[in-house]
Amino acid sequence: MQLGALLTRLSDENDAAVALDALGDVVLLAQIQEMGEQHDETPGEYVANASRRYAAQAGDEDWLALMTAIERADDPARVVLGKMLRWALACDAAPAPAAGGGCSCGSGGCDDHR
């Protein structure tokens, strides 16, 4: 499956929930459920929104790491979903920058400014 097709499928909450279940990672599932509750989202909604945010906001280094992981993976779709979800969880767990403070570079990557 091509990356664009995967991102399109993940934007559907039902497909996203099925993909999350297919990962079989109970720790990641628990983290998604917990973070989803904090944002008033079902796990499927959280996964769909996380994939959209990654596509729109991940920095160049995040994309490079993702592409490198895809090249080495036996199951690229599993790698893509896992990386996107862990990225989203890290972003959501990070404290929000103070109003008027923080970086104004517009990179959008969460790992760039920790």
N, CA, C and O atoms as a GROMACS GRO file, in nm:
protein
  456
    1MET      N    1   0.085  -0.117   0.000
    1MET     CA    2   0.000   0.000   0.000
    1MET      C    3   0.090   0.124   0.000
    1MET      O    4   0.190   0.129   0.072
    2GLN      N    5   0.053   0.222  -0.080
    2GLN     CA    6   0.129   0.345  -0.086
    2GLN      C    7   0.099   0.432   0.036
    2GLN      O    8  -0.009   0.422   0.095
    3LEU      N    9   0.194   0.515   0.072
    3LEU     CA   10   0.180   0.599   0.190
    3LEU      C   11   0.057   0.689   0.182
    3LEU      O   12  -0.015   0.702   0.280
    4GLY      N   13   0.033   0.749   0.069
    4GLY     CA   14  -0.084   0.836   0.052
    4GLY      C   15  -0.214   0.760   0.074
    4GLY      O   16  -0.307   0.812   0.136
    5ALA      N   17  -0.221   0.638   0.022
    5ALA     CA   18  -0.341   0.556   0.040
    5ALA      C   19  -0.358   0.519   0.187
    5ALA      O   20  -0.470   0.517   0.238
    6LEU      N   21  -0.248   0.489   0.254
    6LEU     CA   22  -0.254   0.457   0.396
    6LEU      C   23  -0.305   0.576   0.477
    6LEU      O   24  -0.390   0.561   0.564
    7LEU      N   25  -0.253   0.693   0.449
    7LEU     CA   26  -0.297   0.814   0.520
    7LEU      C   27  -0.445   0.841   0.495
    7LEU      O   28  -0.517   0.882   0.585
    8THR      N   29  -0.490   0.818   0.373
    8THR     CA   30  -0.632   0.835   0.341
    8THR      C   31  -0.717   0.738   0.421
    8THR      O   32  -0.820   0.776   0.477
    9ARG      N   33  -0.674   0.612   0.427
    9ARG     CA   34  -0.749   0.511   0.504
    9ARG      C   35  -0.751   0.545   0.652
    9ARG      O   36  -0.853   0.527   0.718
   10LEU      N   37  -0.639   0.594   0.704
   10LEU     CA   38  -0.632   0.627   0.846
   10LEU      C   39  -0.717   0.748   0.882
   10LEU      O   40  -0.749   0.769   0.999
   11SER      N   41  -0.754   0.829   0.784
   11SER     CA   42  -0.837   0.944   0.814
   11SER      C   43  -0.981   0.904   0.844
   11SER      O   44  -1.059   0.984   0.896
   12ASP      N   45  -1.017   0.781   0.813
   12ASP     CA   46  -1.148   0.728   0.849
   12ASP      C   47  -1.139   0.665   0.988
   12ASP      O   48  -1.056   0.577   1.010
   13GLU      N   49  -1.223   0.709   1.080
   13GLU     CA   50  -1.215   0.664   1.219
   13GLU      C   51  -1.231   0.512   1.233
   13GLU      O   52  -1.164   0.450   1.316
   14ASN      N   53  -1.319   0.453   1.154
   14ASN     CA   54  -1.339   0.308   1.163
   14ASN      C   55  -1.216   0.233   1.115
   14ASN      O   56  -1.172   0.138   1.180
   15ASP      N   57  -1.161   0.274   1.001
   15ASP     CA   58  -1.038   0.212   0.951
   15ASP      C   59  -0.923   0.233   1.048
   15ASP      O   60  -0.840   0.144   1.068
   16ALA      N   61  -0.917   0.352   1.108
   16ALA     CA   62  -0.811   0.382   1.203
   16ALA      C   63  -0.821   0.292   1.326
   16ALA      O   64  -0.720   0.244   1.376
   17ALA      N   65  -0.943   0.269   1.374
   17ALA     CA   66  -0.962   0.181   1.490
   17ALA      C   67  -0.922   0.038   1.457
   17ALA      O   68  -0.861  -0.030   1.540
   18VAL      N   69  -0.956  -0.008   1.338
   18VAL     CA   70  -0.918  -0.144   1.295
   18VAL      C   71  -0.766  -0.155   1.286
   18VAL      O   72  -0.708  -0.254   1.329
   19ALA      N   73  -0.702  -0.052   1.230
   19ALA     CA   74  -0.555  -0.053   1.218
   19ALA      C   75  -0.490  -0.055   1.356
   19ALA      O   76  -0.391  -0.125   1.377
   20LEU      N   77  -0.544   0.020   1.449
   20LEU     CA   78  -0.490   0.022   1.585
   20LEU      C   79  -0.501  -0.116   1.648
   20LEU      O   80  -0.406  -0.164   1.710
   21ASP      N   81  -0.616  -0.180   1.633
   21ASP     CA   82  -0.634  -0.315   1.686
   21ASP      C   83  -0.537  -0.413   1.622
   21ASP      O   84  -0.484  -0.502   1.689
   22ALA      N   85  -0.514  -0.397   1.492
   22ALA     CA   86  -0.426  -0.488   1.419
   22ALA      C   87  -0.280  -0.478   1.465
   22ALA      O   88  -0.203  -0.573   1.449
   23LEU      N   89  -0.242  -0.363   1.521
   23LEU     CA   90  -0.106  -0.349   1.572
   23LEU      C   91  -0.078  -0.449   1.683
   23LEU      O   92   0.033  -0.500   1.695
   24GLY      N   93  -0.179  -0.477   1.763
   24GLY     CA   94  -0.162  -0.573   1.872
   24GLY      C   95  -0.072  -0.524   1.984
   24GLY      O   96  -0.019  -0.605   2.061
   25ASP      N   97  -0.053  -0.395   1.994
   25ASP     CA   98   0.034  -0.336   2.097
   25ASP      C   99  -0.056  -0.283   2.209
   25ASP      O  100  -0.109  -0.173   2.200
   26VAL      N  101  -0.071  -0.363   2.314
   26VAL     CA  102  -0.164  -0.326   2.422
   26VAL      C  103  -0.117  -0.202   2.498
   26VAL      O  104  -0.200  -0.125   2.547
   27VAL      N  105   0.012  -0.183   2.509
   27VAL     CA  106   0.064  -0.064   2.577
   27VAL      C  107   0.029   0.061   2.497
   27VAL      O  108  -0.020   0.160   2.552
   28LEU      N  109   0.052   0.057   2.367
   28LEU     CA  110   0.019   0.170   2.282
   28LEU      C  111  -0.132   0.194   2.282
   28LEU      O  112  -0.177   0.308   2.286
   29LEU      N  113  -0.210   0.087   2.277
   29LEU     CA  114  -0.356   0.101   2.282
   29LEU      C  115  -0.400   0.171   2.410
   29LEU      O  116  -0.486   0.259   2.406
   30ALA      N  117  -0.342   0.133   2.523
   30ALA     CA  118  -0.377   0.197   2.651
   30ALA      C  119  -0.340   0.345   2.650
   30ALA      O  120  -0.415   0.429   2.699
   31GLN      N  121  -0.224   0.378   2.593
   31GLN     CA  122  -0.182   0.518   2.584
   31GLN      C  123  -0.276   0.598   2.495
   31GLN      O  124  -0.310   0.712   2.527
   32ILE      N  125  -0.318   0.538   2.385
   32ILE     CA  126  -0.411   0.603   2.293
   32ILE      C  127  -0.546   0.625   2.362
   32ILE      O  128  -0.605   0.732   2.350
   33GLN      N  129  -0.594   0.525   2.432
   33GLN     CA  130  -0.721   0.539   2.503
   33GLN      C  131  -0.714   0.650   2.607
   33GLN      O  132  -0.805   0.732   2.618
   34GLU      N  133  -0.605   0.653   2.683
   34GLU     CA  134  -0.589   0.756   2.787
   34GLU      C  135  -0.582   0.896   2.727
   34GLU      O  136  -0.649   0.988   2.773
   35MET      N  137  -0.499   0.912   2.624
   35MET     CA  138  -0.485   1.044   2.562
   35MET      C  139  -0.613   1.084   2.490
   35MET      O  140  -0.652   1.200   2.491
   36GLY      N  141  -0.678   0.986   2.427
   36GLY     CA  142  -0.805   1.015   2.360
   36GLY      C  143  -0.909   1.065   2.458
   36GLY      O  144  -0.985   1.157   2.427
   37GLU      N  145  -0.915   1.004   2.576
   37GLU     CA  146  -1.010   1.049   2.679
   37GLU      C  147  -0.982   1.194   2.719
   37GLU      O  148  -1.074   1.271   2.742
   38GLN      N  149  -0.854   1.229   2.729
   38GLN     CA  150  -0.818   1.366   2.766
   38GLN      C  151  -0.863   1.466   2.660
   38GLN      O  152  -0.888   1.583   2.690
   39HIS      N  153  -0.874   1.420   2.536
   39HIS     CA  154  -0.914   1.507   2.425
   39HIS      C  155  -1.057   1.480   2.380
   39HIS      O  156  -1.100   1.530   2.276
   40ASP      N  157  -1.128   1.402   2.458
   40ASP     CA  158  -1.268   1.369   2.428
   40ASP      C  159  -1.282   1.299   2.292
   40ASP      O  160  -1.371   1.332   2.214
   41GLU      N  161  -1.193   1.204   2.266
   41GLU     CA  162  -1.192   1.130   2.140
   41GLU      C  163  -1.193   0.980   2.167
   41GLU      O  164  -1.136   0.934   2.266
   42THR      N  165  -1.260   0.905   2.080
   42THR     CA  166  -1.249   0.760   2.084
   42THR      C  167  -1.111   0.723   2.033
   42THR      O  168  -1.044   0.807   1.972
   43PRO      N  169  -1.067   0.599   2.056
   43PRO     CA  170  -0.937   0.560   1.999
   43PRO      C  171  -0.932   0.578   1.847
   43PRO      O  172  -0.830   0.622   1.794
   44GLY      N  173  -1.039   0.545   1.778
   44GLY     CA  174  -1.041   0.563   1.632
   44GLY      C  175  -1.028   0.708   1.592
   44GLY      O  176  -0.958   0.741   1.496
   45GLU      N  177  -1.096   0.796   1.665
   45GLU     CA  178  -1.086   0.940   1.637
   45GLU      C  179  -0.944   0.989   1.664
   45GLU      O  180  -0.888   1.067   1.586
   46TYR      N  181  -0.887   0.942   1.775
   46TYR     CA  182  -0.751   0.987   1.809
   46TYR      C  183  -0.652   0.944   1.699
   46TYR      O  184  -0.568   1.023   1.656
   47VAL      N  185  -0.662   0.819   1.654
   47VAL     CA  186  -0.571   0.769   1.551
   47VAL      C  187  -0.590   0.848   1.421
   47VAL      O  188  -0.493   0.888   1.358
   48ALA      N  189  -0.715   0.869   1.382
   48ALA     CA  190  -0.742   0.945   1.259
   48ALA      C  191  -0.685   1.086   1.270
   48ALA      O  192  -0.621   1.135   1.176
   49ASN      N  193  -0.710   1.152   1.381
   49ASN     CA  194  -0.659   1.288   1.400
   49ASN      C  195  -0.507   1.291   1.411
   49ASN      O  196  -0.443   1.384   1.361
   50ALA      N  197  -0.449   1.191   1.475
   50ALA     CA  198  -0.303   1.184   1.487
   50ALA      C  199  -0.238   1.170   1.350
   50ALA      O  200  -0.136   1.233   1.324
   51SER      N  201  -0.296   1.088   1.264
   51SER     CA  202  -0.237   1.071   1.131
   51SER      C  203  -0.249   1.199   1.050
   51SER      O  204  -0.158   1.234   0.974
   52ARG      N  205  -0.360   1.271   1.065
   52ARG     CA  206  -0.376   1.399   0.996
   52ARG      C  207  -0.276   1.502   1.047
   52ARG      O  208  -0.215   1.576   0.968
   53ARG      N  209  -0.259   1.507   1.180
   53ARG     CA  210  -0.164   1.603   1.238
   53ARG      C  211  -0.022   1.571   1.194
   53ARG      O  212   0.056   1.662   1.163
   54TYR      N  213   0.013   1.443   1.191
   54TYR     CA  214   0.148   1.405   1.147
   54TYR      C  215   0.169   1.453   1.004
   54TYR      O  216   0.271   1.514   0.973
   55ALA      N  217   0.074   1.424   0.917
   55ALA     CA  218   0.087   1.463   0.777
   55ALA      C  219   0.103   1.614   0.761
   55ALA      O  220   0.175   1.661   0.673
   56ALA      N  221   0.035   1.690   0.845
   56ALA     CA  222   0.036   1.836   0.833
   56ALA      C  223   0.147   1.904   0.912
   56ALA      O  224   0.193   2.011   0.873
   57GLN      N  225   0.192   1.842   1.023
   57GLN     CA  226   0.279   1.915   1.114
   57GLN      C  227   0.415   1.852   1.141
   57GLN      O  228   0.503   1.919   1.196
   58ALA      N  229   0.435   1.729   1.105
   58ALA     CA  230   0.564   1.666   1.134
   58ALA      C  231   0.676   1.738   1.061
   58ALA      O  232   0.661   1.782   0.947
   59GLY      N  233   0.788   1.748   1.128
   59GLY     CA  234   0.904   1.815   1.070
   59GLY      C  235   0.980   1.726   0.972
   59GLY      O  236   0.952   1.606   0.960
   60ASP      N  237   1.073   1.786   0.904
   60ASP     CA  238   1.154   1.712   0.805
   60ASP      C  239   1.226   1.593   0.867
   60ASP      O  240   1.234   1.487   0.806
   61GLU      N  241   1.278   1.612   0.988
   61GLU     CA  242   1.349   1.502   1.054
   61GLU      C  243   1.255   1.386   1.086
   61GLU      O  244   1.294   1.269   1.079
   62ASP      N  245   1.131   1.420   1.123
   62ASP     CA  246   1.032   1.315   1.150
   62ASP      C  247   1.003   1.235   1.023
   62ASP      O  248   0.997   1.112   1.027
   63TRP      N  249   0.986   1.305   0.911
   63TRP     CA  250   0.957   1.238   0.785
   63TRP      C  251   1.076   1.155   0.738
   63TRP      O  252   1.059   1.044   0.687
   64LEU      N  253   1.197   1.207   0.756
   64LEU     CA  254   1.316   1.131   0.717
   64LEU      C  255   1.327   1.004   0.799
   64LEU      O  256   1.357   0.897   0.744
   65ALA      N  257   1.304   1.014   0.929
   65ALA     CA  258   1.308   0.895   1.014
   65ALA      C  259   1.200   0.795   0.973
   65ALA      O  260   1.224   0.674   0.975
   66LEU      N  261   1.084   0.845   0.937
   66LEU     CA  262   0.975   0.757   0.894
   66LEU      C  263   1.013   0.686   0.764
   66LEU      O  264   0.994   0.564   0.753
   67MET      N  265   1.064   0.758   0.668
   67MET     CA  266   1.102   0.697   0.540
   67MET      C  267   1.213   0.593   0.558
   67MET      O  268   1.212   0.488   0.494
   68THR      N  269   1.307   0.623   0.645
   68THR     CA  270   1.415   0.527   0.673
   68THR      C  271   1.359   0.401   0.737
   68THR      O  272   1.398   0.290   0.701
   69ALA      N  273   1.267   0.418   0.831
   69ALA     CA  274   1.205   0.302   0.897
   69ALA      C  275   1.124   0.220   0.799
   69ALA      O  276   1.124   0.097   0.806
   70ILE      N  277   1.055   0.286   0.707
   70ILE     CA  278   0.976   0.215   0.606
   70ILE      C  279   1.065   0.128   0.519
   70ILE      O  280   1.032   0.013   0.490
   71GLU      N  281   1.179   0.182   0.478
   71GLU     CA  282   1.272   0.107   0.392
   71GLU      C  283   1.322  -0.020   0.458
   71GLU      O  284   1.350  -0.118   0.390
   72ARG      N  285   1.334  -0.018   0.590
   72ARG     CA  286   1.390  -0.132   0.663
   72ARG      C  287   1.284  -0.229   0.716
   72ARG      O  288   1.318  -0.334   0.769
   73ALA      N  289   1.157  -0.194   0.702
   73ALA     CA  290   1.050  -0.268   0.768
   73ALA      C  291   0.998  -0.384   0.685
   73ALA      O  292   0.990  -0.377   0.562
   74ASP      N  293   0.963  -0.492   0.755
   74ASP     CA  294   0.894  -0.603   0.692
   74ASP      C  295   0.747  -0.567   0.668
   74ASP      O  296   0.686  -0.614   0.572
   75ASP      N  297   0.692  -0.484   0.756
   75ASP     CA  298   0.552  -0.440   0.748
   75ASP      C  299   0.549  -0.288   0.757
   75ASP      O  300   0.530  -0.232   0.865
   76PRO      N  301   0.568  -0.220   0.642
   76PRO     CA  302   0.576  -0.073   0.644
   76PRO      C  303   0.452  -0.004   0.702
   76PRO      O  304   0.466   0.097   0.771
   77ALA      N  305   0.334  -0.056   0.677
   77ALA     CA  306   0.213   0.007   0.729
   77ALA      C  307   0.213   0.008   0.882
   77ALA      O  308   0.173   0.107   0.944
   78ARG      N  309   0.258  -0.100   0.941
   78ARG     CA  310   0.267  -0.108   1.088
   78ARG      C  311   0.366  -0.005   1.142
   78ARG      O  312   0.341   0.058   1.244
   79VAL      N  313   0.478   0.011   1.073
   79VAL     CA  314   0.580   0.108   1.114
   79VAL      C  315   0.525   0.250   1.104
   79VAL      O  316   0.545   0.331   1.194
   80VAL      N  317   0.458   0.280   0.994
   80VAL     CA  318   0.402   0.414   0.974
   80VAL      C  319   0.305   0.447   1.087
   80VAL      O  320   0.315   0.553   1.148
   81LEU      N  321   0.212   0.358   1.113
   81LEU     CA  322   0.112   0.384   1.216
   81LEU      C  323   0.177   0.400   1.353
   81LEU      O  324   0.145   0.492   1.428
   82GLY      N  325   0.268   0.311   1.386
   82GLY     CA  326   0.335   0.319   1.515
   82GLY      C  327   0.411   0.449   1.534
   82GLY      O  328   0.402   0.513   1.639
   83LYS      N  329   0.486   0.490   1.432
   83LYS     CA  330   0.564   0.614   1.442
   83LYS      C  331   0.473   0.736   1.453
   83LYS      O  332   0.499   0.827   1.532
   84MET      N  333   0.367   0.738   1.374
   84MET     CA  334   0.275   0.851   1.379
   84MET      C  335   0.207   0.862   1.515
   84MET      O  336   0.192   0.971   1.569
   85LEU      N  337   0.166   0.749   1.568
   85LEU     CA  338   0.098   0.751   1.698
   85LEU      C  339   0.192   0.792   1.810
   85LEU      O  340   0.155   0.870   1.897
   86ARG      N  341   0.314   0.739   1.809
   86ARG     CA  342   0.409   0.776   1.913
   86ARG      C  343   0.446   0.924   1.903
   86ARG      O  344   0.464   0.990   2.005
   87TRP      N  345   0.456   0.975   1.782
   87TRP     CA  346   0.481   1.118   1.761
   87TRP      C  347   0.367   1.200   1.819
   87TRP      O  348   0.391   1.297   1.892
   88ALA      N  349   0.244   1.162   1.787
   88ALA     CA  350   0.127   1.236   1.837
   88ALA      C  351   0.118   1.230   1.989
   88ALA      O  352   0.089   1.330   2.054
   89LEU      N  353   0.144   1.113   2.046
   89LEU     CA  354   0.142   1.101   2.191
   89LEU      C  355   0.247   1.190   2.255
   89LEU      O  356   0.220   1.254   2.357
   90ALA      N  357   0.366   1.196   2.196
   90ALA     CA  358   0.472   1.281   2.250
   90ALA      C  359   0.431   1.429   2.240
   90ALA      O  360   0.455   1.506   2.333
   91CYS      N  361   0.371   1.467   2.129
   91CYS     CA  362   0.325   1.606   2.113
   91CYS      C  363   0.218   1.639   2.215
   91CYS      O  364   0.221   1.745   2.277
   92ASP      N  365   0.125   1.549   2.233
   92ASP     CA  366   0.015   1.575   2.325
   92ASP      C  367   0.059   1.574   2.470
   92ASP      O  368  -0.003   1.639   2.555
   93ALA      N  369   0.165   1.502   2.500
   93ALA     CA  370   0.216   1.496   2.638
   93ALA      C  371   0.305   1.615   2.672
   93ALA      O  372   0.324   1.648   2.789
   94ALA      N  373   0.359   1.681   2.568
   94ALA     CA  374   0.448   1.795   2.590
   94ALA      C  375   0.369   1.915   2.639
   94ALA      O  376   0.256   1.938   2.594
   95PRO      N  377   0.427   1.992   2.731
   95PRO     CA  378   0.357   2.112   2.776
   95PRO      C  379   0.341   2.212   2.661
   95PRO      O  380   0.431   2.226   2.578
   96ALA      N  381   0.228   2.278   2.658
   96ALA     CA  382   0.203   2.378   2.554
   96ALA      C  383   0.292   2.499   2.579
   96ALA      O  384   0.312   2.537   2.694
   97PRO      N  385   0.345   2.560   2.472
   97PRO     CA  386   0.426   2.680   2.491
   97PRO      C  387   0.339   2.793   2.544
   97PRO      O  388   0.220   2.802   2.514
   98ALA      N  389   0.401   2.879   2.623
   98ALA     CA  390   0.329   2.994   2.680
   98ALA      C  391   0.286   3.086   2.566
   98ALA      O  392   0.354   3.096   2.464
   99ALA      N  393   0.174   3.154   2.584
   99ALA     CA  394   0.126   3.247   2.483
   99ALA      C  395   0.231   3.353   2.459
   99ALA      O  396   0.283   3.415   2.552
  100GLY      N  397   0.263   3.374   2.334
  100GLY     CA  398   0.362   3.474   2.298
  100GLY      C  399   0.505   3.423   2.315
  100GLY      O  400   0.599   3.491   2.273
  101GLY      N  401   0.523   3.306   2.375
  101GLY     CA  402   0.656   3.252   2.394
  101GLY      C  403   0.681   3.137   2.300
  101GLY      O  404   0.601   3.111   2.209
  102GLY      N  405   0.788   3.071   2.320
  102GLY     CA  406   0.820   2.956   2.236
  102GLY      C  407   0.878   2.998   2.104
  102GLY      O  408   0.899   3.116   2.077
  103CYS      N  409   0.903   2.903   2.023
  103CYS     CA  410   0.966   2.924   1.894
  103CYS      C  411   0.864   2.972   1.791
  103CYS      O  412   0.748   2.930   1.794
  104SER      N  413   0.905   3.057   1.705
  104SER     CA  414   0.817   3.106   1.600
  104SER      C  415   0.862   3.058   1.463
  104SER      O  416   0.823   3.115   1.361
  105CYS      N  417   0.945   2.953   1.460
  105CYS     CA  418   0.998   2.908   1.331
  105CYS      C  419   0.892   2.842   1.246
  105CYS      O  420   0.908   2.833   1.124
  106GLY      N  421   0.784   2.794   1.309
  106GLY     CA  422   0.677   2.730   1.232
  106GLY      C  423   0.708   2.591   1.185
  106GLY      O  424   0.640   2.540   1.096
  107SER      N  425   0.809   2.527   1.244
  107SER     CA  426   0.846   2.393   1.196
  107SER      C  427   0.738   2.292   1.223
  107SER      O  428   0.720   2.198   1.145
  108GLY      N  429   0.665   2.307   1.332
  108GLY     CA  430   0.557   2.214   1.363
  108GLY      C  431   0.602   2.084   1.421
  108GLY      O  432   0.520   2.010   1.475
  109GLY      N  433   0.730   2.051   1.414
  109GLY     CA  434   0.780   1.926   1.467
  109GLY      C  435   0.793   1.934   1.618
  109GLY      O  436   0.854   2.028   1.670
  110CYS      N  437   0.738   1.839   1.689
  110CYS     CA  438   0.739   1.843   1.835
  110CYS      C  439   0.878   1.819   1.892
  110CYS      O  440   0.913   1.877   1.995
  111ASP      N  441   0.956   1.737   1.828
  111ASP     CA  442   1.086   1.700   1.882
  111ASP      C  443   1.191   1.810   1.859
  111ASP      O  444   1.299   1.804   1.917
  112ASP      N  445   1.161   1.908   1.777
  112ASP     CA  446   1.260   2.008   1.741
  112ASP      C  447   1.292   2.104   1.855
  112ASP      O  448   1.399   2.164   1.857
  113HIS      N  449   1.200   2.118   1.951
  113HIS     CA  450   1.217   2.225   2.049
  113HIS      C  451   1.199   2.179   2.191
  113HIS      O  452   1.141   2.252   2.272
  114ARG      N  453   1.247   2.062   2.224
  114ARG     CA  454   1.237   2.013   2.363
  114ARG      C  455   1.364   2.043   2.436
  114ARG      O  456   1.377   2.010   2.554
   0.00000   0.00000   0.00000
